[in-house]
Coordinates of C-alpha atoms and ligand atoms in Angstrom, one line a residue:
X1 CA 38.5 -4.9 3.6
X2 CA 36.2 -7.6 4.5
X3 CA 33.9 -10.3 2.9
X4 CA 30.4 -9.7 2.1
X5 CA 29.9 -12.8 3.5
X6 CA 30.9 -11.9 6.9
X7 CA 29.2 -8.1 6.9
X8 CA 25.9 -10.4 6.4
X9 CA 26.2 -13.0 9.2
X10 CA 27.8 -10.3 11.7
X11 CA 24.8 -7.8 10.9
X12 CA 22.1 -10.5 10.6
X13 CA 23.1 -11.5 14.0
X14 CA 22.8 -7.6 14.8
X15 CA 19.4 -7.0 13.4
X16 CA 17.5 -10.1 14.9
X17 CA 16.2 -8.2 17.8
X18 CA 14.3 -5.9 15.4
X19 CA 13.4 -8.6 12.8
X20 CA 14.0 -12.2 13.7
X21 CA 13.8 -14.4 11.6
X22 CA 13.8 -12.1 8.9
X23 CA 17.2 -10.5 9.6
X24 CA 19.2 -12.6 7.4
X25 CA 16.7 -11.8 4.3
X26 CA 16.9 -7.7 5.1
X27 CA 20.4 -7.4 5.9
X28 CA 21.1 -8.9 2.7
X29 CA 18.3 -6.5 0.9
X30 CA 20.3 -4.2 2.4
X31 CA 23.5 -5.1 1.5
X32 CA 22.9 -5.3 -2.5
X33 CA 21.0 -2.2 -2.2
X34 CA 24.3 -0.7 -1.0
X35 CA 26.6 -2.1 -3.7
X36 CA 24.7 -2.0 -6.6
X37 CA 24.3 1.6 -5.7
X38 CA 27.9 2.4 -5.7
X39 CA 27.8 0.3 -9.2
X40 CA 29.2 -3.2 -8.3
X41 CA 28.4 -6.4 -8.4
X42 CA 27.0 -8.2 -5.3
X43 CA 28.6 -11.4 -4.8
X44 CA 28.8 -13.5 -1.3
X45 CA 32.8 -14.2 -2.2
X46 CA 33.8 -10.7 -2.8
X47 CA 35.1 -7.9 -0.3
X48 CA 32.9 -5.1 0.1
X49 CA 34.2 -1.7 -0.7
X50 CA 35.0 1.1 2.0
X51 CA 32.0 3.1 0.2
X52 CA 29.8 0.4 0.0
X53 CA 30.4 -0.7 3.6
X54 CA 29.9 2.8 4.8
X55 CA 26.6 3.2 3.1
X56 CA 25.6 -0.3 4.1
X57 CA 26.5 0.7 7.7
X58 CA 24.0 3.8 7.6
X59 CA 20.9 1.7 6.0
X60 CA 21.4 -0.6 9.0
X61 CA 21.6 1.7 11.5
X62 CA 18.1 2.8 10.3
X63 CA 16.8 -0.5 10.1
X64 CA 17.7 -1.2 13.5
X65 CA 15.2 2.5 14.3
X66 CA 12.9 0.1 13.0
X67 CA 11.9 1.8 10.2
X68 CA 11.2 -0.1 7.1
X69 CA 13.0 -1.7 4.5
X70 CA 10.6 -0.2 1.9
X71 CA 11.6 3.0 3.3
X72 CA 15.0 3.0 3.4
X73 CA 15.6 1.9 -0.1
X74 CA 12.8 3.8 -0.9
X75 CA 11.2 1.2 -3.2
X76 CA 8.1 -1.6 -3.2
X77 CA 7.4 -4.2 -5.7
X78 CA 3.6 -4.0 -5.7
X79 CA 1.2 -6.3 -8.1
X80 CA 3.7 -6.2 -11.2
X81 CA 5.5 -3.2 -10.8
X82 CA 8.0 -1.2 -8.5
X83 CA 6.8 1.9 -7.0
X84 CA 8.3 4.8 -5.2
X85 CA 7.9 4.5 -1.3
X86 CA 8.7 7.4 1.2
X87 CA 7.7 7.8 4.8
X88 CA 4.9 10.3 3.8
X89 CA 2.8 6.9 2.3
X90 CA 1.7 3.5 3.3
X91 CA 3.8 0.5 2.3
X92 CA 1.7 -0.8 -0.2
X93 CA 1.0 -4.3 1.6
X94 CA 1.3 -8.0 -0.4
X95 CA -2.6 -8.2 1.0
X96 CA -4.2 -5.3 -1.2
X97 CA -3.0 -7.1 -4.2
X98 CA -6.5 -9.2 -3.6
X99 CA -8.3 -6.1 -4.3
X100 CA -6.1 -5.8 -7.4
X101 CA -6.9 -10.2 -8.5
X102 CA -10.8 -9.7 -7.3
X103 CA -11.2 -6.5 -9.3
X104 CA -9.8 -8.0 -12.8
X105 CA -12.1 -11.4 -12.1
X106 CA -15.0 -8.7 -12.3
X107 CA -14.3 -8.0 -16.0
X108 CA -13.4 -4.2 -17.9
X109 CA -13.7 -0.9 -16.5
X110 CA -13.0 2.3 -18.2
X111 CA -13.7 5.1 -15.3
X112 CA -11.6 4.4 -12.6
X113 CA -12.0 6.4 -8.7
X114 CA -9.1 5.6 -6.3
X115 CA -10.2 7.0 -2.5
X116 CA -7.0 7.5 -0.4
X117 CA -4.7 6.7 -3.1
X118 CA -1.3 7.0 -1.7
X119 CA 1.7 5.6 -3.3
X120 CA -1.1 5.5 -6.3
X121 CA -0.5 1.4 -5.9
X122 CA -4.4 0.3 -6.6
X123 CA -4.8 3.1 -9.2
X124 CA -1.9 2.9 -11.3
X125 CA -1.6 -1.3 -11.3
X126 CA -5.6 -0.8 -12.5
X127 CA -4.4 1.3 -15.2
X128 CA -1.5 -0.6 -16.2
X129 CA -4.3 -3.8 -16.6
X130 CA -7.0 -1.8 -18.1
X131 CA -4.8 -0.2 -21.1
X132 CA -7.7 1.9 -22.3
X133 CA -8.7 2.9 -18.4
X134 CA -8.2 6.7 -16.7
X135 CA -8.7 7.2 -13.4
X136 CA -8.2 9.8 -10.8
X137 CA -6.8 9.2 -7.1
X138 CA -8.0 11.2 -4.2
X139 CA -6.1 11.3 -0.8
X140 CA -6.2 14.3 1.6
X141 CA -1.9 14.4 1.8
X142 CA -1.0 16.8 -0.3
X143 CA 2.7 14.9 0.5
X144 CA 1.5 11.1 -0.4
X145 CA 0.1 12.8 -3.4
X146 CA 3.2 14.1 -5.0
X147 CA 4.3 10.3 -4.1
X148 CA 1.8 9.0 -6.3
X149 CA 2.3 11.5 -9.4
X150 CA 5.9 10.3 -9.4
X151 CA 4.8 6.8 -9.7
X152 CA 2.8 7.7 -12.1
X153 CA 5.4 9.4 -14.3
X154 CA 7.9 6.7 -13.2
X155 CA 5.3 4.0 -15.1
X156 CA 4.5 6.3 -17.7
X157 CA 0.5 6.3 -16.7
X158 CA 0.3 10.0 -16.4
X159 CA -1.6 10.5 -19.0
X160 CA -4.8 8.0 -17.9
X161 CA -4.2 9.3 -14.6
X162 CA -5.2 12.3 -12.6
X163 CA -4.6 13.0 -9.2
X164 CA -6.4 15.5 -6.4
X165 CA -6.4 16.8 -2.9
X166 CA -9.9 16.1 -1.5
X167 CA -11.7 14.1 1.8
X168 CA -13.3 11.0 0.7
X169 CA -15.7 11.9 -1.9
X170 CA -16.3 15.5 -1.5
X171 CA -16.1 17.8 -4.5
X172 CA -15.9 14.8 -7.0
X173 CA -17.0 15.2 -10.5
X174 CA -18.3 12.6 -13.1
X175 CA -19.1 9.2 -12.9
X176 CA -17.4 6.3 -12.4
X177 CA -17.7 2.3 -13.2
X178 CA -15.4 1.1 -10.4
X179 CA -14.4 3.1 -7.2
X180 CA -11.9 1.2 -5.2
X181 CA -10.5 2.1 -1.4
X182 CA -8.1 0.7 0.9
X183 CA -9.4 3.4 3.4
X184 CA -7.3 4.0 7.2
X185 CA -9.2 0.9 9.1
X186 CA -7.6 0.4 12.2
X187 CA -9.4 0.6 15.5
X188 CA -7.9 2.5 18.1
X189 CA -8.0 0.3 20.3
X190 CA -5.8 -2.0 17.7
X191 CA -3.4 0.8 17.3
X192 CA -1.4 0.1 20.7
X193 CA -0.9 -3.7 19.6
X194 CA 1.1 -2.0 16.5
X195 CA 4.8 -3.3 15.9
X196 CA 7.2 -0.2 15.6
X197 CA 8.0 -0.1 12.4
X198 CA 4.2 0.4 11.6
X199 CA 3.6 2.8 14.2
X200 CA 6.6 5.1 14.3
X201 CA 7.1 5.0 10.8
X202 CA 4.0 5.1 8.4
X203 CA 1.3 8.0 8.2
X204 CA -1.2 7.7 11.4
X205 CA -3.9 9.1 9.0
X206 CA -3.1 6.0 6.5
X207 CA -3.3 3.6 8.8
X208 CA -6.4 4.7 11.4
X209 CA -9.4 6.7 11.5
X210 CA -9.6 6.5 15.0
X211 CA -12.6 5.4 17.3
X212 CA -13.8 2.0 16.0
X213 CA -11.8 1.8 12.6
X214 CA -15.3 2.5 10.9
X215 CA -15.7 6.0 10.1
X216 CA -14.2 6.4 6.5
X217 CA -16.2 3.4 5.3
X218 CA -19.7 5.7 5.9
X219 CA -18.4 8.0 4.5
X220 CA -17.2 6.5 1.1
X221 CA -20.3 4.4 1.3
X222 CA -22.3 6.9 1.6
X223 CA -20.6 9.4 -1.0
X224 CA -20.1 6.6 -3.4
X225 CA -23.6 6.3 -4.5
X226 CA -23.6 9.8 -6.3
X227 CA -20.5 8.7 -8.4
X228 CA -21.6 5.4 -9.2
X229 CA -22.9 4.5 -12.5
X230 CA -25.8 2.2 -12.5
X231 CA -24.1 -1.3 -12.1
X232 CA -21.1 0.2 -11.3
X233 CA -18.8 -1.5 -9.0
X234 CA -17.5 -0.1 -5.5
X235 CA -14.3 -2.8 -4.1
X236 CA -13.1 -2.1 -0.9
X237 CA -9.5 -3.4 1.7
X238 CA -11.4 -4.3 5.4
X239 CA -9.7 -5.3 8.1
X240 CA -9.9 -9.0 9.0
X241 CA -12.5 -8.8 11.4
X242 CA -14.6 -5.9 9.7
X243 CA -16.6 -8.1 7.4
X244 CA -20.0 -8.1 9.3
X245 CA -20.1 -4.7 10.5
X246 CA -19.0 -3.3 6.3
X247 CA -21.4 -5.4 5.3
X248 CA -24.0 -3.8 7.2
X249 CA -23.0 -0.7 6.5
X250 CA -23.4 -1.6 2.6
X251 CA -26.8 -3.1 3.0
X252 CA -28.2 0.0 5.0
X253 CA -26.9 1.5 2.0
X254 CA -29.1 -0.3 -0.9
X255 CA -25.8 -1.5 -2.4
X256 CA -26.2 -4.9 -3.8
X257 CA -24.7 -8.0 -4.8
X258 CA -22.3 -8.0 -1.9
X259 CA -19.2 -10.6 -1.8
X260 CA -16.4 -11.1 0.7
X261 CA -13.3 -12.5 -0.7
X262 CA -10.5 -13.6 1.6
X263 CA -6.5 -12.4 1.3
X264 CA -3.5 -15.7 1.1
X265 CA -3.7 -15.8 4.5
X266 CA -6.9 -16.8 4.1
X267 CA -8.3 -14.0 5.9
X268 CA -11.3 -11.5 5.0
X269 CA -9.6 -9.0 3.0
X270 CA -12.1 -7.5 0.5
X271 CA -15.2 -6.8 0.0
X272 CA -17.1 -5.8 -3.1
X273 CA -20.4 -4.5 -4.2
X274 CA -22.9 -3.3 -6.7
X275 CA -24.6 0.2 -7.2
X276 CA -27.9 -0.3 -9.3
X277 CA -30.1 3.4 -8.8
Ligands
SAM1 C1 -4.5 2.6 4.1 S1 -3.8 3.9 3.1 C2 -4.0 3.3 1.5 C3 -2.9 3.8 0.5 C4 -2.9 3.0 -0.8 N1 -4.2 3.1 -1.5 C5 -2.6 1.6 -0.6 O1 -3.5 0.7 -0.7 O2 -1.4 1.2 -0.3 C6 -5.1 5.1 3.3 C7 -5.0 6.4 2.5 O3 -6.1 7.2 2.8 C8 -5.7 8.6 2.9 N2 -6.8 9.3 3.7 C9 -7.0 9.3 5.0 N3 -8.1 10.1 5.3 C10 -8.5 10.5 4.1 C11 -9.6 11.4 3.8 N4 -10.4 11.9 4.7 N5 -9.9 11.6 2.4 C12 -9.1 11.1 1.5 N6 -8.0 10.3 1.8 C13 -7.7 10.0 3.1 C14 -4.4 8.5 3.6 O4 -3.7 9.7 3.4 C15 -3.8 7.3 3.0 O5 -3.0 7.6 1.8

């Protein structure tokens, strides 16, 4: 038998060439994962059970593939809840809670659209928010779709929220108060500078629509308008460098009222606008 204590300096010392400084913080993420699974208590001055250490040992080993955490215990604490993550959706990112504070600072909506909704994580924390809400989330992954119907069940919002196979805003019906998007916006160009565990692990069609990183905002630009009701709101992820070239984009489009709001990192992260027809 050996200590828990020892497992984590030995494996932290292991996993620093995939994580650096970080290692120490995973392995033991890791580590609890493993015993609470095996229902025991994690405790730095206890011995780690044969079971537990053998689990452990196979979360690790994946780790150090570089795939990540979020996938391996299958689980992300987004906004104010815990959703279900697999390898078939984006990790929902720490940034696209902006879109989550910028949206609520706006005021009440009742229609909600969600455009490449994956783990449902923008869709269902609006839900949970807006109590008296429904919305519907669109994504062309039939696979990060059944992902976001179990998160759905999981925080009991399945009956405000409705979920379909579709590209961008192609065969949508009804109008809608708020459309939000955290669409694929990675040049490219920026996909070689990728770390591993975002490049070999996560969907390539969540993370880029290839060529310039531009293409799915014209197209939910330009299909938003049609689902927007008059003074409706459209709230969109950018990359940190997009802001210029969305905003264009928008103001080619007669959308109004159009505001940038930056992410804790003080980067561009969001930007938001109005739909008056
Ligand atoms: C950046 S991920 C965002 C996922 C989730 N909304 C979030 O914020 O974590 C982009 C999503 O858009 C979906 N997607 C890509 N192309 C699409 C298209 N043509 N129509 C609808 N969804 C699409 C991807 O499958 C992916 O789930």
């Amino acid at each position: 038998m050996v200590s828990i204590a020892t497992v984590l300096n030995e494996s932290s010392h292991k996993l620093e060439e995939v994580s650096g400084n970080n290692s120490k913080r995973e392995v033991e993420i890791l580590l609890e994962f493993s015993i609470k699974s095996q229902g025991k208590l994690f405790q730095l001055d206890h011995e780690i059970s044969e079971d537990s250490y053998v689990f452990f040992k196979t979360l690790l080993e994946k780790r150090l593939k570089f795939q990540p955490i979020s996938q391996i215990i299958g689980q992300r604490y987004f906004w104010k809840s815990k959703f279900l993550v697999t390898p078939d959706v984006l990790d929902p990112r720490p940034d696209t809670e902006t879109l989550i504070e910028h949206t609520l600072s706006l005021g009440k909506f009742n229609r909600i659209l969600d455009l490449g909704t994956g783990s449902g994580c923008i869709l269902l924390s609006l839900l949970n928010e807006y109590k008296e809400a429904i919305g519907i989330g669109i994504d062309i992954s039939k696979k990060a779709l059944n992902v976001a119907k179990k998160n759905a069940d999981l925080l009991n919002l399945k009956h405000r929220a409705s979920f379909k196979l579709g590209n961008w805003c192609e065969n949508i019906e009804g109008q809608f108060d708020l459309i939000v998007s955290n669409p694929p916006y990675i040049s490219e160009y920026e996909m070689m500078n990728l770390s591993k565990d975002v490049l070999n692990w996560e969907p390539r069609i969540a993370l880029t629509p290839e060529g310039d990183g531009l293409e799915a905002y014209k197209y939910i630009l330009n299909g938003a308008k049609k689902l927007l009701k008059p003074n409706g709101k459209l709230i969109l992820e950018i990359g940190y460098n997009q802001r210029d070239d969305v905003s264009y984009l928008l103001k080619s489009n007669n959308y109004k009222a159009i505001t940038v709001i930056k992410d804790i990192n003080n980067k561009d992260r969001i930007i938001s606008a109005s739909w008056f027809d």
